Amino acid sequence: MVTYHISYGEPQRGFDYRKLLVVLGILLALIILAAIAYGIYWLVANSDGIDVPDFAASEEIPQGTPLNEVLASLYFGNTNTVFLVDVSRSIEDGGNLPVVKKALLDVVLPYVNEGEGPAAQNSRAALMTFTDQSEPLVPMATFEESGESVAAWLTAVNEMGTQDRPAYIYDAMEEAHALLAEQDPEERDRRLNVIVLLTDGSDGGFKVIDPAGATVCPPGAGAAEGEVCTVQTAADGTPTYTTFNPAALTACPPQLQVAEGMGCVESSSATGEGELVYLLNSSDGVPNLMVHTIGFGREADQALLQLLAKAGEHEGRYVYADH
């Protein structure tokens, strides 16, 4: 007996997983190629990988904004920042020293008290003061990585005082630029490099001299022909020399209120304005440079501070502080 099996229609095939895997593989390859292409485009369009805020196009800081808020807006993520502070006597006489110190303390408060305000991520900062000489107080450091850096900053700011000397802005800016240039290239080149200058005057001024203390300058004091020296001893016992030409000694301006018998010599930076601006614009040794300037009161050289804020590879911000 023969049995016949009759079927109707086309035979049914099972689901073809191999084709699905091939299609998914092709899609994945296309996605990877697109990602690689975008990555190459991004690297070309952003060769330094640095996010630079456009301060020139941003809203101006309103006059009367507290200085700590001003500094907070100028200390942002992914930067090497040198805070350069004028500590000539006029800063104290104008009542600005406590304001400056509070603002500088507020720079590190987010790291001292967790959650207190925004902290600048992946940033490093250094603190320098200046009169006719620059003094690095805190070396470039990343606060979030070192409690010692925060402690050093707090100590330096609390002990900050003024000196009865002129302020050499051009020389100090050159020193701040040199500090940035000497940083490790891996730390320097992958961040925006920033100088924040705080001053209440112009370049130079009067050196107050005690003629009775004049003596022959020792080797290494940097005296020019015809100059003599006065010597002061720092807190650590290190002698510091002030050079001057006796022929240039005059009576001090009344506003200086110097002791009887003292004289004054007018002086200024060895670095010229044009020389400094050229250095800042050249990016020589310091790529991605931005300069911010803060001027206190009417005696600050506003034109100079505006000029410096426009120097550098990226334009910075000038702020007038009337307190």
CSV table of N, CA and C in Angstrom, one decimal, residues 134-241:
chain,number,residue,atom,x,y,z
A,134,SER,N,59.2,91.3,41.9
A,134,SER,CA,58.2,90.3,41.9
A,134,SER,C,58.5,89.2,42.9
A,135,GLU,N,57.5,88.7,43.6
A,135,GLU,CA,57.7,87.6,44.6
A,135,GLU,C,56.7,86.5,44.4
A,136,PRO,N,57.2,85.3,43.9
A,136,PRO,CA,56.3,84.2,43.8
A,136,PRO,C,55.9,83.7,45.3
A,137,LEU,N,54.6,83.7,45.6
A,137,LEU,CA,54.2,83.2,47.0
A,137,LEU,C,53.8,81.8,47.0
A,138,VAL,N,53.0,81.4,46.0
A,138,VAL,CA,52.6,80.0,45.9
A,138,VAL,C,52.9,79.5,44.4
A,139,PRO,N,53.6,78.4,44.3
A,139,PRO,CA,53.9,77.9,43.0
A,139,PRO,C,52.7,77.3,42.3
A,140,MET,N,52.7,77.1,41.0
A,140,MET,CA,51.6,76.6,40.2
A,140,MET,C,51.2,75.2,40.8
A,141,ALA,N,50.0,75.0,41.2
A,141,ALA,CA,49.5,73.8,41.8
A,141,ALA,C,48.0,73.5,41.4
A,142,THR,N,47.7,72.3,41.5
A,142,THR,CA,46.3,71.9,41.3
A,142,THR,C,45.7,71.7,42.7
A,143,PHE,N,44.7,72.5,43.1
A,143,PHE,CA,44.2,72.5,44.5
A,143,PHE,C,43.5,71.2,44.8
A,144,GLU,N,42.7,70.7,43.9
A,144,GLU,CA,42.0,69.5,44.3
A,144,GLU,C,42.8,68.3,44.5
A,145,GLU,N,44.1,68.3,44.1
A,145,GLU,CA,45.0,67.2,44.3
A,145,GLU,C,45.9,67.3,45.5
A,146,SER,N,46.0,68.5,46.1
A,146,SER,CA,46.9,68.7,47.2
A,146,SER,C,46.4,69.6,48.3
A,147,GLY,N,46.2,69.1,49.5
A,147,GLY,CA,45.8,69.9,50.6
A,147,GLY,C,46.9,70.9,51.0
A,148,GLU,N,48.2,70.5,50.7
A,148,GLU,CA,49.3,71.4,51.0
A,148,GLU,C,49.2,72.7,50.1
A,149,SER,N,48.8,72.6,48.9
A,149,SER,CA,48.7,73.8,48.1
A,149,SER,C,47.6,74.7,48.6
A,150,VAL,N,46.5,74.2,49.1
A,150,VAL,CA,45.5,75.1,49.7
A,150,VAL,C,46.0,75.7,50.9
A,151,ALA,N,46.7,75.0,51.8
A,151,ALA,CA,47.2,75.5,53.0
A,151,ALA,C,48.3,76.6,52.7
A,152,ALA,N,49.1,76.4,51.7
A,152,ALA,CA,50.1,77.4,51.3
A,152,ALA,C,49.4,78.7,50.8
A,153,TRP,N,48.4,78.5,50.1
A,153,TRP,CA,47.6,79.7,49.5
A,153,TRP,C,47.0,80.5,50.7
A,154,LEU,N,46.3,79.8,51.6
A,154,LEU,CA,45.7,80.5,52.7
A,154,LEU,C,46.7,81.2,53.6
A,155,THR,N,47.9,80.6,53.8
A,155,THR,CA,48.9,81.2,54.6
A,155,THR,C,49.5,82.5,53.9
A,156,ALA,N,49.8,82.3,52.6
A,156,ALA,CA,50.3,83.4,51.9
A,156,ALA,C,49.4,84.6,51.8
A,157,VAL,N,48.1,84.4,51.6
A,157,VAL,CA,47.2,85.5,51.5
A,157,VAL,C,47.0,86.2,52.9
A,158,ASN,N,46.9,85.4,53.9
A,158,ASN,CA,46.7,85.9,55.3
A,158,ASN,C,47.9,86.8,55.7
A,159,GLU,N,49.1,86.4,55.3
A,159,GLU,CA,50.3,87.1,55.7
A,159,GLU,C,50.7,88.2,54.7
A,160,MET,N,49.9,88.4,53.6
A,160,MET,CA,50.2,89.4,52.6
A,160,MET,C,50.2,90.8,53.2
A,161,GLY,N,51.2,91.5,52.9
A,161,GLY,CA,51.3,92.9,53.3
A,161,GLY,C,51.8,93.8,52.2
A,162,THR,N,51.8,95.1,52.4
A,162,THR,CA,52.3,96.0,51.4
A,162,THR,C,53.7,96.5,51.7
A,163,GLN,N,54.3,97.1,50.7
A,163,GLN,CA,55.7,97.7,50.8
A,163,GLN,C,55.7,99.1,50.3
A,164,ASP,N,56.5,99.9,50.9
A,164,ASP,CA,56.6,101.3,50.4
A,164,ASP,C,57.5,101.4,49.2
A,165,ARG,N,57.1,100.9,48.1
A,165,ARG,CA,57.9,100.8,46.9
A,165,ARG,C,57.0,101.1,45.7
A,166,PRO,N,57.5,101.5,44.6
A,166,PRO,CA,56.7,101.7,43.4
A,166,PRO,C,56.3,100.3,42.8
A,167,ALA,N,55.3,100.3,41.9
A,167,ALA,CA,54.9,99.1,41.3
A,167,ALA,C,55.3,99.0,39.8
A,168,TYR,N,56.1,98.0,39.5
A,168,TYR,CA,56.6,97.8,38.1
A,168,TYR,C,55.7,96.8,37.4
A,169,ILE,N,54.7,97.3,36.8
A,169,ILE,CA,53.7,96.5,36.2
A,169,ILE,C,54.3,95.7,35.0
A,170,TYR,N,55.1,96.4,34.2
A,170,TYR,CA,55.6,95.7,33.0
A,170,TYR,C,56.6,94.6,33.4
A,171,ASP,N,57.5,94.9,34.3
A,171,ASP,CA,58.4,93.8,34.8
A,171,ASP,C,57.7,92.7,35.4
A,172,ALA,N,56.6,93.0,36.2
A,172,ALA,CA,55.9,91.9,36.9
A,172,ALA,C,55.1,91.0,35.9
A,173,MET,N,54.6,91.6,34.9
A,173,MET,CA,53.9,90.9,33.8
A,173,MET,C,54.8,90.0,33.1
A,174,GLU,N,56.0,90.5,32.8
A,174,GLU,CA,57.1,89.6,32.2
A,174,GLU,C,57.4,88.4,33.1
A,175,GLU,N,57.5,88.7,34.4
A,175,GLU,CA,57.8,87.6,35.3
A,175,GLU,C,56.7,86.5,35.3
A,176,ALA,N,55.4,87.0,35.3
A,176,ALA,CA,54.3,86.1,35.3
A,176,ALA,C,54.3,85.3,34.0
A,177,HIS,N,54.6,85.9,32.9
A,177,HIS,CA,54.7,85.2,31.6
A,177,HIS,C,55.8,84.1,31.7
A,178,ALA,N,56.9,84.5,32.3
A,178,ALA,CA,58.0,83.5,32.4
A,178,ALA,C,57.6,82.3,33.3
A,179,LEU,N,56.9,82.6,34.4
A,179,LEU,CA,56.4,81.5,35.2
A,179,LEU,C,55.5,80.5,34.4
A,180,LEU,N,54.7,81.0,33.6
A,180,LEU,CA,53.9,80.1,32.7
A,180,LEU,C,54.8,79.4,31.7
A,181,ALA,N,55.8,80.1,31.2
A,181,ALA,CA,56.6,79.4,30.2
A,181,ALA,C,57.4,78.3,30.7
A,182,GLU,N,57.8,78.4,32.0
A,182,GLU,CA,58.6,77.3,32.6
A,182,GLU,C,57.8,76.1,33.1
A,183,GLN,N,56.5,76.1,32.9
A,183,GLN,CA,55.7,74.9,33.3
A,183,GLN,C,56.0,73.8,32.4
A,184,ASP,N,55.8,72.6,32.9
A,184,ASP,CA,55.9,71.4,32.1
A,184,ASP,C,55.0,71.5,30.8
A,185,PRO,N,55.6,71.3,29.6
A,185,PRO,CA,54.8,71.5,28.4
A,185,PRO,C,53.5,70.7,28.4
A,186,GLU,N,53.4,69.5,29.0
A,186,GLU,CA,52.2,68.7,29.0
A,186,GLU,C,51.1,69.4,29.8
A,187,GLU,N,51.6,70.1,30.9
A,187,GLU,CA,50.6,70.8,31.8
A,187,GLU,C,50.3,72.2,31.2
A,188,ARG,N,51.2,72.8,30.5
A,188,ARG,CA,51.0,74.1,29.9
A,188,ARG,C,50.2,74.1,28.6
A,189,ASP,N,50.5,73.2,27.7
A,189,ASP,CA,50.0,73.3,26.4
A,189,ASP,C,48.5,72.8,26.3
A,190,ARG,N,48.1,72.0,27.2
A,190,ARG,CA,46.7,71.4,27.1
A,190,ARG,C,45.7,72.3,27.9
A,191,ARG,N,46.2,73.4,28.4
A,191,ARG,CA,45.3,74.3,29.1
A,191,ARG,C,45.3,75.7,28.6
A,192,LEU,N,44.3,76.5,28.9
A,192,LEU,CA,44.4,77.9,28.6
A,192,LEU,C,45.4,78.5,29.7
A,193,ASN,N,46.3,79.4,29.3
A,193,ASN,CA,47.2,80.0,30.2
A,193,ASN,C,46.8,81.5,30.4
A,194,VAL,N,46.6,81.8,31.7
A,194,VAL,CA,45.9,83.1,32.1
A,194,VAL,C,46.8,83.8,33.1
A,195,ILE,N,46.8,85.1,32.9
A,195,ILE,CA,47.4,86.1,33.9
A,195,ILE,C,46.3,87.0,34.4
A,196,VAL,N,46.0,87.1,35.7
A,196,VAL,CA,45.0,88.0,36.2
A,196,VAL,C,45.8,89.0,37.0
A,197,LEU,N,45.8,90.3,36.5
A,197,LEU,CA,46.6,91.4,37.1
A,197,LEU,C,45.6,92.2,37.9
A,198,LEU,N,46.0,92.5,39.2
A,198,LEU,CA,45.2,93.4,40.1
A,198,LEU,C,46.2,94.5,40.5
A,199,THR,N,45.8,95.8,40.2
A,199,THR,CA,46.6,96.9,40.5
A,199,THR,C,45.8,98.2,40.7
A,200,ASP,N,46.3,99.2,41.4
A,200,ASP,CA,45.6,100.4,41.6
A,200,ASP,C,46.4,101.6,41.0
A,201,GLY,N,47.4,101.4,40.2
A,201,GLY,CA,48.2,102.5,39.8
A,201,GLY,C,48.7,102.3,38.3
A,202,SER,N,49.8,102.9,38.0
A,202,SER,CA,50.4,102.8,36.7
A,202,SER,C,51.8,102.3,36.9
A,203,ASP,N,52.6,102.1,35.8
A,203,ASP,CA,53.9,101.5,36.0
A,203,ASP,C,54.9,102.6,36.6
A,204,GLY,N,55.6,102.1,37.6
A,204,GLY,CA,56.6,102.9,38.2
A,204,GLY,C,56.1,103.8,39.3
A,205,GLY,N,56.9,104.7,39.8
A,205,GLY,CA,56.5,105.6,40.9
A,205,GLY,C,57.7,106.1,41.6
A,206,PHE,N,57.6,106.3,42.9
A,206,PHE,CA,58.7,106.9,43.7
A,206,PHE,C,59.2,105.8,44.6
A,207,LYS,N,60.6,105.7,44.6
A,207,LYS,CA,61.3,104.9,45.6
A,207,LYS,C,61.6,105.9,46.8
A,208,VAL,N,61.2,105.5,48.0
A,208,VAL,CA,61.6,106.3,49.2
A,208,VAL,C,63.0,105.8,49.6
A,209,ILE,N,63.9,106.8,49.8
A,209,ILE,CA,65.3,106.5,50.0
A,209,ILE,C,65.7,107.2,51.3
A,210,ASP,N,66.4,106.5,52.1
A,210,ASP,CA,67.1,107.1,53.3
A,210,ASP,C,68.5,107.4,52.9
A,211,PRO,N,68.9,108.7,52.6
A,211,PRO,CA,70.2,109.0,52.1
A,211,PRO,C,71.3,108.6,53.1
A,212,ALA,N,70.9,108.6,54.4
A,212,ALA,CA,71.9,108.3,55.4
A,212,ALA,C,72.3,106.8,55.4
A,213,GLY,N,71.5,106.0,54.8
A,213,GLY,CA,71.8,104.6,54.7
A,213,GLY,C,72.5,104.1,53.4
A,214,ALA,N,72.8,105.1,52.5
A,214,ALA,CA,73.4,104.8,51.2
A,214,ALA,C,74.8,104.2,51.4
A,215,THR,N,75.1,103.2,50.6
A,215,THR,CA,76.4,102.5,50.7
A,215,THR,C,76.8,102.1,49.3
A,216,VAL,N,78.1,101.7,49.2
A,216,VAL,CA,78.5,101.1,47.9
A,216,VAL,C,77.8,99.8,47.6
A,217,CYS,N,77.3,99.6,46.4
A,217,CYS,CA,76.5,98.4,46.0
A,217,CYS,C,77.5,97.2,45.9
A,218,PRO,N,77.1,96.1,46.5
A,218,PRO,CA,77.9,94.9,46.4
A,218,PRO,C,77.7,94.3,45.0
A,219,PRO,N,78.6,93.4,44.5
A,219,PRO,CA,78.5,92.7,43.3
A,219,PRO,C,77.1,91.9,43.2
A,220,GLY,N,76.5,92.0,42.1
A,220,GLY,CA,75.2,91.3,42.0
A,220,GLY,C,74.0,92.1,42.3
A,221,ALA,N,74.2,93.3,42.8
A,221,ALA,CA,73.0,94.2,43.1
A,221,ALA,C,72.4,94.8,41.9
A,222,GLY,N,73.0,94.7,40.8
A,222,GLY,CA,72.5,95.2,39.5
A,222,GLY,C,72.6,96.7,39.4
A,223,ALA,N,73.5,97.4,40.1
A,223,ALA,CA,73.7,98.8,40.0
A,223,ALA,C,74.3,99.3,38.7
A,224,ALA,N,73.8,100.4,38.2
A,224,ALA,CA,74.4,101.0,37.0
A,224,ALA,C,75.5,101.9,37.5
A,225,GLU,N,76.3,102.4,36.5
A,225,GLU,CA,77.4,103.3,36.8
A,225,GLU,C,76.8,104.6,37.5
A,226,GLY,N,77.5,104.9,38.6
A,226,GLY,CA,77.1,106.1,39.4
A,226,GLY,C,76.0,105.9,40.4
A,227,GLU,N,75.5,104.6,40.5
A,227,GLU,CA,74.4,104.3,41.5
A,227,GLU,C,75.0,103.8,42.8
A,228,VAL,N,74.3,104.1,43.9
A,228,VAL,CA,74.7,103.5,45.2
A,228,VAL,C,73.5,102.7,45.7
A,229,CYS,N,73.6,102.1,46.9
A,229,CYS,CA,72.5,101.2,47.3
A,229,CYS,C,72.1,101.5,48.8
A,230,THR,N,70.9,101.2,49.1
A,230,THR,CA,70.4,101.1,50.5
A,230,THR,C,70.1,99.6,50.6
A,231,VAL,N,70.2,99.1,51.8
A,231,VAL,CA,69.9,97.7,52.1
A,231,VAL,C,68.8,97.6,53.1
A,232,GLN,N,67.9,96.6,52.9
A,232,GLN,CA,66.9,96.2,53.8
A,232,GLN,C,67.0,94.7,54.1
A,233,THR,N,66.7,94.3,55.3
A,233,THR,CA,66.7,92.9,55.6
A,233,THR,C,65.3,92.3,55.7
A,234,ALA,N,65.1,91.3,54.9
A,234,ALA,CA,63.8,90.6,54.8
A,234,ALA,C,63.6,89.8,56.1
A,235,ALA,N,62.3,89.3,56.3
A,235,ALA,CA,62.0,88.5,57.5
A,235,ALA,C,62.9,87.3,57.6
A,236,ASP,N,63.3,86.7,56.5
A,236,ASP,CA,64.1,85.5,56.6
A,236,ASP,C,65.6,85.8,56.7
A,237,GLY,N,65.9,87.1,56.9
A,237,GLY,CA,67.3,87.5,57.0
A,237,GLY,C,68.1,87.8,55.7
A,238,THR,N,67.4,87.7,54.6
A,238,THR,CA,68.0,87.9,53.3
A,238,THR,C,68.1,89.4,53.0
A,239,PRO,N,69.2,89.9,52.7
A,239,PRO,CA,69.3,91.4,52.4
A,239,PRO,C,68.8,91.7,51.0
A,240,THR,N,68.1,92.8,50.8
A,240,THR,CA,67.6,93.2,49.5
A,240,THR,C,68.1,94.7,49.3
A,241,TYR,N,68.5,94.9,48.1
A,241,TYR,CA,69.2,96.2,47.8
A,241,TYR,C,68.3,97.1,46.9
